JSON list of C-alpha atoms in Angstrom, two decimals:
[
{"chain": "A", "resi": 1, "resn": "MET", "atom": "CA", "xyz": [77.24, 119.72, 80.57]},
{"chain": "A", "resi": 2, "resn": "LEU", "atom": "CA", "xyz": [80.62, 119.77, 82.28]},
{"chain": "A", "resi": 3, "resn": "THR", "atom": "CA", "xyz": [80.45, 121.42, 85.79]},
{"chain": "A", "resi": 4, "resn": "GLN", "atom": "CA", "xyz": [83.07, 122.67, 87.78]},
{"chain": "A", "resi": 5, "resn": "TYR", "atom": "CA", "xyz": [82.03, 123.31, 91.35]},
{"chain": "A", "resi": 6, "resn": "GLN", "atom": "CA", "xyz": [84.12, 124.52, 94.45]},
{"chain": "A", "resi": 7, "resn": "ASN", "atom": "CA", "xyz": [82.95, 125.13, 97.78]},
{"chain": "A", "resi": 8, "resn": "ILE", "atom": "CA", "xyz": [85.32, 125.87, 101.02]},
{"chain": "A", "resi": 9, "resn": "LEU", "atom": "CA", "xyz": [84.66, 123.88, 104.58]},
{"chain": "A", "resi": 10, "resn": "THR", "atom": "CA", "xyz": [85.73, 125.70, 107.61]},
{"chain": "A", "resi": 11, "resn": "ILE", "atom": "CA", "xyz": [86.27, 122.52, 110.56]},
{"chain": "A", "resi": 12, "resn": "GLN", "atom": "CA", "xyz": [86.66, 123.09, 113.88]},
{"chain": "A", "resi": 13, "resn": "THR", "atom": "CA", "xyz": [88.50, 120.79, 115.45]},
{"chain": "A", "resi": 14, "resn": "ALA", "atom": "CA", "xyz": [89.01, 118.96, 119.04]},
{"chain": "A", "resi": 15, "resn": "GLY", "atom": "CA", "xyz": [92.70, 118.76, 118.89]},
{"chain": "A", "resi": 16, "resn": "LYS", "atom": "CA", "xyz": [94.45, 115.55, 117.90]},
{"chain": "A", "resi": 17, "resn": "SER", "atom": "CA", "xyz": [91.96, 113.37, 116.53]},
{"chain": "A", "resi": 18, "resn": "LEU", "atom": "CA", "xyz": [90.48, 111.78, 113.53]},
{"chain": "A", "resi": 19, "resn": "GLN", "atom": "CA", "xyz": [87.60, 113.96, 112.60]},
{"chain": "A", "resi": 20, "resn": "PRO", "atom": "CA", "xyz": [84.97, 112.74, 110.32]},
{"chain": "A", "resi": 21, "resn": "ILE", "atom": "CA", "xyz": [83.54, 114.80, 107.14]},
{"chain": "A", "resi": 22, "resn": "THR", "atom": "CA", "xyz": [81.79, 112.42, 104.79]},
{"chain": "A", "resi": 23, "resn": "SER", "atom": "CA", "xyz": [78.68, 114.39, 105.00]},
{"chain": "A", "resi": 24, "resn": "GLN", "atom": "CA", "xyz": [79.76, 117.76, 104.71]},
{"chain": "A", "resi": 25, "resn": "VAL", "atom": "CA", "xyz": [81.57, 116.52, 101.81]},
{"chain": "A", "resi": 26, "resn": "GLN", "atom": "CA", "xyz": [78.85, 114.38, 100.36]},
{"chain": "A", "resi": 27, "resn": "ALA", "atom": "CA", "xyz": [76.70, 117.86, 100.97]},
{"chain": "A", "resi": 28, "resn": "VAL", "atom": "CA", "xyz": [78.82, 119.66, 98.66]},
{"chain": "A", "resi": 29, "resn": "VAL", "atom": "CA", "xyz": [78.72, 116.78, 95.92]},
{"chain": "A", "resi": 30, "resn": "LYS", "atom": "CA", "xyz": [75.23, 117.44, 96.36]},
{"chain": "A", "resi": 31, "resn": "ALA", "atom": "CA", "xyz": [74.66, 120.66, 96.14]},
{"chain": "A", "resi": 32, "resn": "SER", "atom": "CA", "xyz": [77.19, 120.84, 92.81]},
{"chain": "A", "resi": 33, "resn": "GLY", "atom": "CA", "xyz": [74.57, 118.77, 90.85]},
{"chain": "A", "resi": 34, "resn": "VAL", "atom": "CA", "xyz": [77.27, 116.69, 89.55]},
{"chain": "A", "resi": 35, "resn": "GLN", "atom": "CA", "xyz": [75.89, 112.96, 88.87]},
{"chain": "A", "resi": 36, "resn": "THR", "atom": "CA", "xyz": [79.20, 111.47, 87.13]},
{"chain": "A", "resi": 37, "resn": "GLY", "atom": "CA", "xyz": [82.93, 112.92, 88.04]},
{"chain": "A", "resi": 38, "resn": "LEU", "atom": "CA", "xyz": [85.16, 113.47, 90.33]},
{"chain": "A", "resi": 39, "resn": "CYS", "atom": "CA", "xyz": [85.55, 115.18, 93.74]},
{"chain": "A", "resi": 40, "resn": "THR", "atom": "CA", "xyz": [88.92, 116.72, 94.85]},
{"chain": "A", "resi": 41, "resn": "LEU", "atom": "CA", "xyz": [89.57, 117.66, 98.68]},
{"chain": "A", "resi": 42, "resn": "PHE", "atom": "CA", "xyz": [92.62, 119.31, 100.09]},
{"chain": "A", "resi": 43, "resn": "VAL", "atom": "CA", "xyz": [92.98, 120.67, 103.65]},
{"chain": "A", "resi": 44, "resn": "ARG", "atom": "CA", "xyz": [94.73, 124.08, 103.61]},
{"chain": "A", "resi": 45, "resn": "HIS", "atom": "CA", "xyz": [97.20, 123.48, 106.54]},
{"chain": "A", "resi": 46, "resn": "THR", "atom": "CA", "xyz": [100.64, 121.60, 106.98]},
{"chain": "A", "resi": 47, "resn": "SER", "atom": "CA", "xyz": [100.08, 120.06, 110.52]},
{"chain": "A", "resi": 48, "resn": "ALA", "atom": "CA", "xyz": [96.48, 118.25, 109.32]},
{"chain": "A", "resi": 49, "resn": "SER", "atom": "CA", "xyz": [95.90, 115.61, 106.67]},
{"chain": "A", "resi": 50, "resn": "LEU", "atom": "CA", "xyz": [93.09, 113.99, 104.98]},
{"chain": "A", "resi": 51, "resn": "LEU", "atom": "CA", "xyz": [92.33, 110.43, 105.49]},
{"chain": "A", "resi": 52, "resn": "ILE", "atom": "CA", "xyz": [90.36, 107.47, 103.55]},
{"chain": "A", "resi": 53, "resn": "GLN", "atom": "CA", "xyz": [89.65, 105.08, 106.42]},
{"chain": "A", "resi": 54, "resn": "GLU", "atom": "CA", "xyz": [87.20, 102.59, 107.97]},
{"chain": "A", "resi": 55, "resn": "ASN", "atom": "CA", "xyz": [84.34, 103.84, 109.07]},
{"chain": "A", "resi": 56, "resn": "ALA", "atom": "CA", "xyz": [82.39, 101.31, 111.33]},
{"chain": "A", "resi": 57, "resn": "ASP", "atom": "CA", "xyz": [84.85, 100.25, 114.00]},
{"chain": "A", "resi": 58, "resn": "PRO", "atom": "CA", "xyz": [86.66, 103.09, 115.97]},
{"chain": "A", "resi": 59, "resn": "ASP", "atom": "CA", "xyz": [89.09, 100.95, 117.16]},
{"chain": "A", "resi": 60, "resn": "VAL", "atom": "CA", "xyz": [90.85, 101.41, 113.67]},
{"chain": "A", "resi": 61, "resn": "LEU", "atom": "CA", "xyz": [90.86, 105.19, 114.20]},
{"chain": "A", "resi": 62, "resn": "LYS", "atom": "CA", "xyz": [91.97, 104.68, 117.67]},
{"chain": "A", "resi": 63, "resn": "ASP", "atom": "CA", "xyz": [94.77, 102.19, 116.65]},
{"chain": "A", "resi": 64, "resn": "LEU", "atom": "CA", "xyz": [96.18, 104.42, 113.80]},
{"chain": "A", "resi": 65, "resn": "GLU", "atom": "CA", "xyz": [96.19, 107.38, 116.26]},
{"chain": "A", "resi": 66, "resn": "THR", "atom": "CA", "xyz": [98.27, 105.46, 118.72]},
{"chain": "A", "resi": 67, "resn": "PHE", "atom": "CA", "xyz": [100.76, 103.73, 115.64]},
{"chain": "A", "resi": 68, "resn": "PHE", "atom": "CA", "xyz": [101.51, 107.56, 114.85]},
{"chain": "A", "resi": 69, "resn": "ALA", "atom": "CA", "xyz": [102.25, 108.49, 118.48]},
{"chain": "A", "resi": 70, "resn": "GLN", "atom": "CA", "xyz": [104.77, 105.83, 118.74]},
{"chain": "A", "resi": 71, "resn": "LEU", "atom": "CA", "xyz": [106.05, 106.54, 115.07]},
{"chain": "A", "resi": 72, "resn": "VAL", "atom": "CA", "xyz": [106.16, 110.28, 115.21]},
{"chain": "A", "resi": 73, "resn": "PRO", "atom": "CA", "xyz": [106.95, 110.82, 119.39]},
{"chain": "A", "resi": 74, "resn": "GLU", "atom": "CA", "xyz": [106.37, 114.46, 121.07]},
{"chain": "A", "resi": 75, "resn": "SER", "atom": "CA", "xyz": [109.57, 114.83, 122.71]},
{"chain": "A", "resi": 76, "resn": "PRO", "atom": "CA", "xyz": [111.18, 117.97, 123.49]},
{"chain": "A", "resi": 77, "resn": "HIS", "atom": "CA", "xyz": [114.76, 116.96, 122.63]},
{"chain": "A", "resi": 78, "resn": "ARG", "atom": "CA", "xyz": [113.91, 115.40, 119.05]},
{"chain": "A", "resi": 79, "resn": "TYR", "atom": "CA", "xyz": [113.26, 118.26, 117.10]},
{"chain": "A", "resi": 80, "resn": "ARG", "atom": "CA", "xyz": [114.82, 121.84, 116.21]},
{"chain": "A", "resi": 81, "resn": "HIS", "atom": "CA", "xyz": [111.82, 123.58, 115.12]},
{"chain": "A", "resi": 82, "resn": "SER", "atom": "CA", "xyz": [109.25, 124.25, 118.01]},
{"chain": "A", "resi": 83, "resn": "THR", "atom": "CA", "xyz": [107.94, 127.03, 117.23]},
{"chain": "A", "resi": 84, "resn": "GLU", "atom": "CA", "xyz": [104.48, 126.39, 118.38]},
{"chain": "A", "resi": 85, "resn": "GLY", "atom": "CA", "xyz": [105.17, 124.06, 120.83]},
{"chain": "A", "resi": 86, "resn": "LEU", "atom": "CA", "xyz": [106.24, 120.87, 121.41]},
{"chain": "A", "resi": 87, "resn": "ASP", "atom": "CA", "xyz": [103.43, 119.14, 118.89]},
{"chain": "A", "resi": 88, "resn": "ASP", "atom": "CA", "xyz": [104.33, 121.50, 115.98]},
{"chain": "A", "resi": 89, "resn": "MET", "atom": "CA", "xyz": [107.49, 119.35, 114.09]},
{"chain": "A", "resi": 90, "resn": "PRO", "atom": "CA", "xyz": [105.63, 116.04, 114.81]},
{"chain": "A", "resi": 91, "resn": "ALA", "atom": "CA", "xyz": [102.48, 117.23, 113.54]},
{"chain": "A", "resi": 92, "resn": "HIS", "atom": "CA", "xyz": [104.58, 118.70, 110.27]},
{"chain": "A", "resi": 93, "resn": "ILE", "atom": "CA", "xyz": [106.01, 115.01, 110.25]},
{"chain": "A", "resi": 94, "resn": "ARG", "atom": "CA", "xyz": [102.42, 113.28, 110.24]},
{"chain": "A", "resi": 95, "resn": "SER", "atom": "CA", "xyz": [101.41, 115.33, 107.92]},
{"chain": "A", "resi": 96, "resn": "ALA", "atom": "CA", "xyz": [104.03, 114.88, 105.77]},
{"chain": "A", "resi": 97, "resn": "LEU", "atom": "CA", "xyz": [103.91, 110.66, 105.88]},
{"chain": "A", "resi": 98, "resn": "THR", "atom": "CA", "xyz": [100.14, 110.90, 105.48]},
{"chain": "A", "resi": 99, "resn": "GLN", "atom": "CA", "xyz": [97.95, 112.92, 102.87]},
{"chain": "A", "resi": 100, "resn": "THR", "atom": "CA", "xyz": [96.88, 116.75, 101.90]},
{"chain": "A", "resi": 101, "resn": "SER", "atom": "CA", "xyz": [94.58, 115.79, 99.30]},
{"chain": "A", "resi": 102, "resn": "GLU", "atom": "CA", "xyz": [92.05, 113.18, 98.21]},
{"chain": "A", "resi": 103, "resn": "GLN", "atom": "CA", "xyz": [90.28, 112.17, 94.93]},
{"chain": "A", "resi": 104, "resn": "ILE", "atom": "CA", "xyz": [87.15, 109.96, 94.53]},
{"chain": "A", "resi": 105, "resn": "PRO", "atom": "CA", "xyz": [84.43, 109.36, 91.95]},
{"chain": "A", "resi": 106, "resn": "ILE", "atom": "CA", "xyz": [81.56, 110.44, 92.21]},
{"chain": "A", "resi": 107, "resn": "THR", "atom": "CA", "xyz": [78.74, 107.97, 90.94]},
{"chain": "A", "resi": 108, "resn": "GLN", "atom": "CA", "xyz": [74.78, 108.81, 90.36]},
{"chain": "A", "resi": 109, "resn": "GLY", "atom": "CA", "xyz": [75.45, 112.01, 92.39]},
{"chain": "A", "resi": 110, "resn": "ARG", "atom": "CA", "xyz": [76.95, 110.21, 95.58]},
{"chain": "A", "resi": 111, "resn": "LEU", "atom": "CA", "xyz": [80.73, 109.84, 96.92]},
{"chain": "A", "resi": 112, "resn": "ALA", "atom": "CA", "xyz": [81.77, 106.41, 95.35]},
{"chain": "A", "resi": 113, "resn": "LEU", "atom": "CA", "xyz": [83.44, 105.28, 98.85]},
{"chain": "A", "resi": 114, "resn": "GLY", "atom": "CA", "xyz": [83.22, 101.68, 99.38]},
{"chain": "A", "resi": 115, "resn": "THR", "atom": "CA", "xyz": [80.56, 100.25, 102.39]},
{"chain": "A", "resi": 116, "resn": "TRP", "atom": "CA", "xyz": [83.40, 100.80, 105.17]},
{"chain": "A", "resi": 117, "resn": "GLN", "atom": "CA", "xyz": [84.85, 103.85, 103.86]},
{"chain": "A", "resi": 118, "resn": "GLY", "atom": "CA", "xyz": [84.48, 107.22, 105.45]},
{"chain": "A", "resi": 119, "resn": "ILE", "atom": "CA", "xyz": [86.79, 110.59, 105.03]},
{"chain": "A", "resi": 120, "resn": "TYR", "atom": "CA", "xyz": [88.37, 112.29, 108.29]},
{"chain": "A", "resi": 121, "resn": "LEU", "atom": "CA", "xyz": [90.39, 115.26, 108.71]},
{"chain": "A", "resi": 122, "resn": "TRP", "atom": "CA", "xyz": [93.61, 113.91, 110.80]},
{"chain": "A", "resi": 123, "resn": "GLU", "atom": "CA", "xyz": [94.27, 116.94, 113.19]},
{"chain": "A", "resi": 124, "resn": "HIS", "atom": "CA", "xyz": [97.77, 116.46, 114.30]},
{"chain": "A", "resi": 125, "resn": "ARG", "atom": "CA", "xyz": [97.97, 119.51, 117.05]},
{"chain": "A", "resi": 126, "resn": "GLN", "atom": "CA", "xyz": [96.80, 119.11, 120.79]},
{"chain": "A", "resi": 127, "resn": "ARG", "atom": "CA", "xyz": [94.60, 122.30, 120.87]},
{"chain": "A", "resi": 128, "resn": "PRO", "atom": "CA", "xyz": [91.37, 123.03, 118.54]},
{"chain": "A", "resi": 129, "resn": "GLN", "atom": "CA", "xyz": [92.37, 124.29, 115.76]},
{"chain": "A", "resi": 130, "resn": "GLY", "atom": "CA", "xyz": [90.17, 126.08, 112.79]},
{"chain": "A", "resi": 131, "resn": "ARG", "atom": "CA", "xyz": [90.82, 124.28, 109.25]},
{"chain": "A", "resi": 132, "resn": "SER", "atom": "CA", "xyz": [89.87, 124.81, 105.39]},
{"chain": "A", "resi": 133, "resn": "VAL", "atom": "CA", "xyz": [89.15, 121.84, 103.47]},
{"chain": "A", "resi": 134, "resn": "ILE", "atom": "CA", "xyz": [88.82, 122.60, 99.94]},
{"chain": "A", "resi": 135, "resn": "VAL", "atom": "CA", "xyz": [86.04, 120.82, 98.19]},
{"chain": "A", "resi": 136, "resn": "HIS", "atom": "CA", "xyz": [86.11, 120.73, 94.15]},
{"chain": "A", "resi": 137, "resn": "VAL", "atom": "CA", "xyz": [84.08, 118.76, 92.37]},
{"chain": "A", "resi": 138, "resn": "SER", "atom": "CA", "xyz": [83.66, 118.51, 88.43]},
{"chain": "A", "resi": 139, "resn": "GLY", "atom": "CA", "xyz": [82.07, 116.22, 85.99]},
{"chain": "A", "resi": 140, "resn": "LEU", "atom": "CA", "xyz": [78.62, 115.77, 84.04]},
{"chain": "A", "resi": 141, "resn": "ASP", "atom": "CA", "xyz": [75.41, 117.20, 85.51]},
{"chain": "A", "resi": 142, "resn": "ARG", "atom": "CA", "xyz": [73.00, 114.70, 84.45]},
{"chain": "A", "resi": 143, "resn": "GLU", "atom": "CA", "xyz": [73.72, 110.84, 83.15]},
{"chain": "A", "resi": 144, "resn": "ASP", "atom": "CA", "xyz": [74.16, 110.71, 79.48]}
]
């Protein structure tokens, strides 16, 4: 039978960082009962993004953060928009350059991620934030 299931994850970030959320997303997939289908993720913010990336070597994440800090610097004279601080406009740019949604196949009731892949919420603001990630699961609740 075709199943649609949705849950909203509330993630408290620690400020600018890549926060792993794979286990929380997998828990939603498990709760859905879907065995074969698709998991769609969407972050409801303009200064955070989602990323599927290396989950074994933390240097990969640190290198990504360093690269983006150089690519989109927080400079007081570079941007007009600074309503919420100097990191506000750079956070919007980083979000625009990355993704606010991801789709992951579900196979045998599990996210079909590769061995070294993890799902991350990428906080682009300096201060801790409460973020919402919608997890929508659709598919068959049994293998046919």
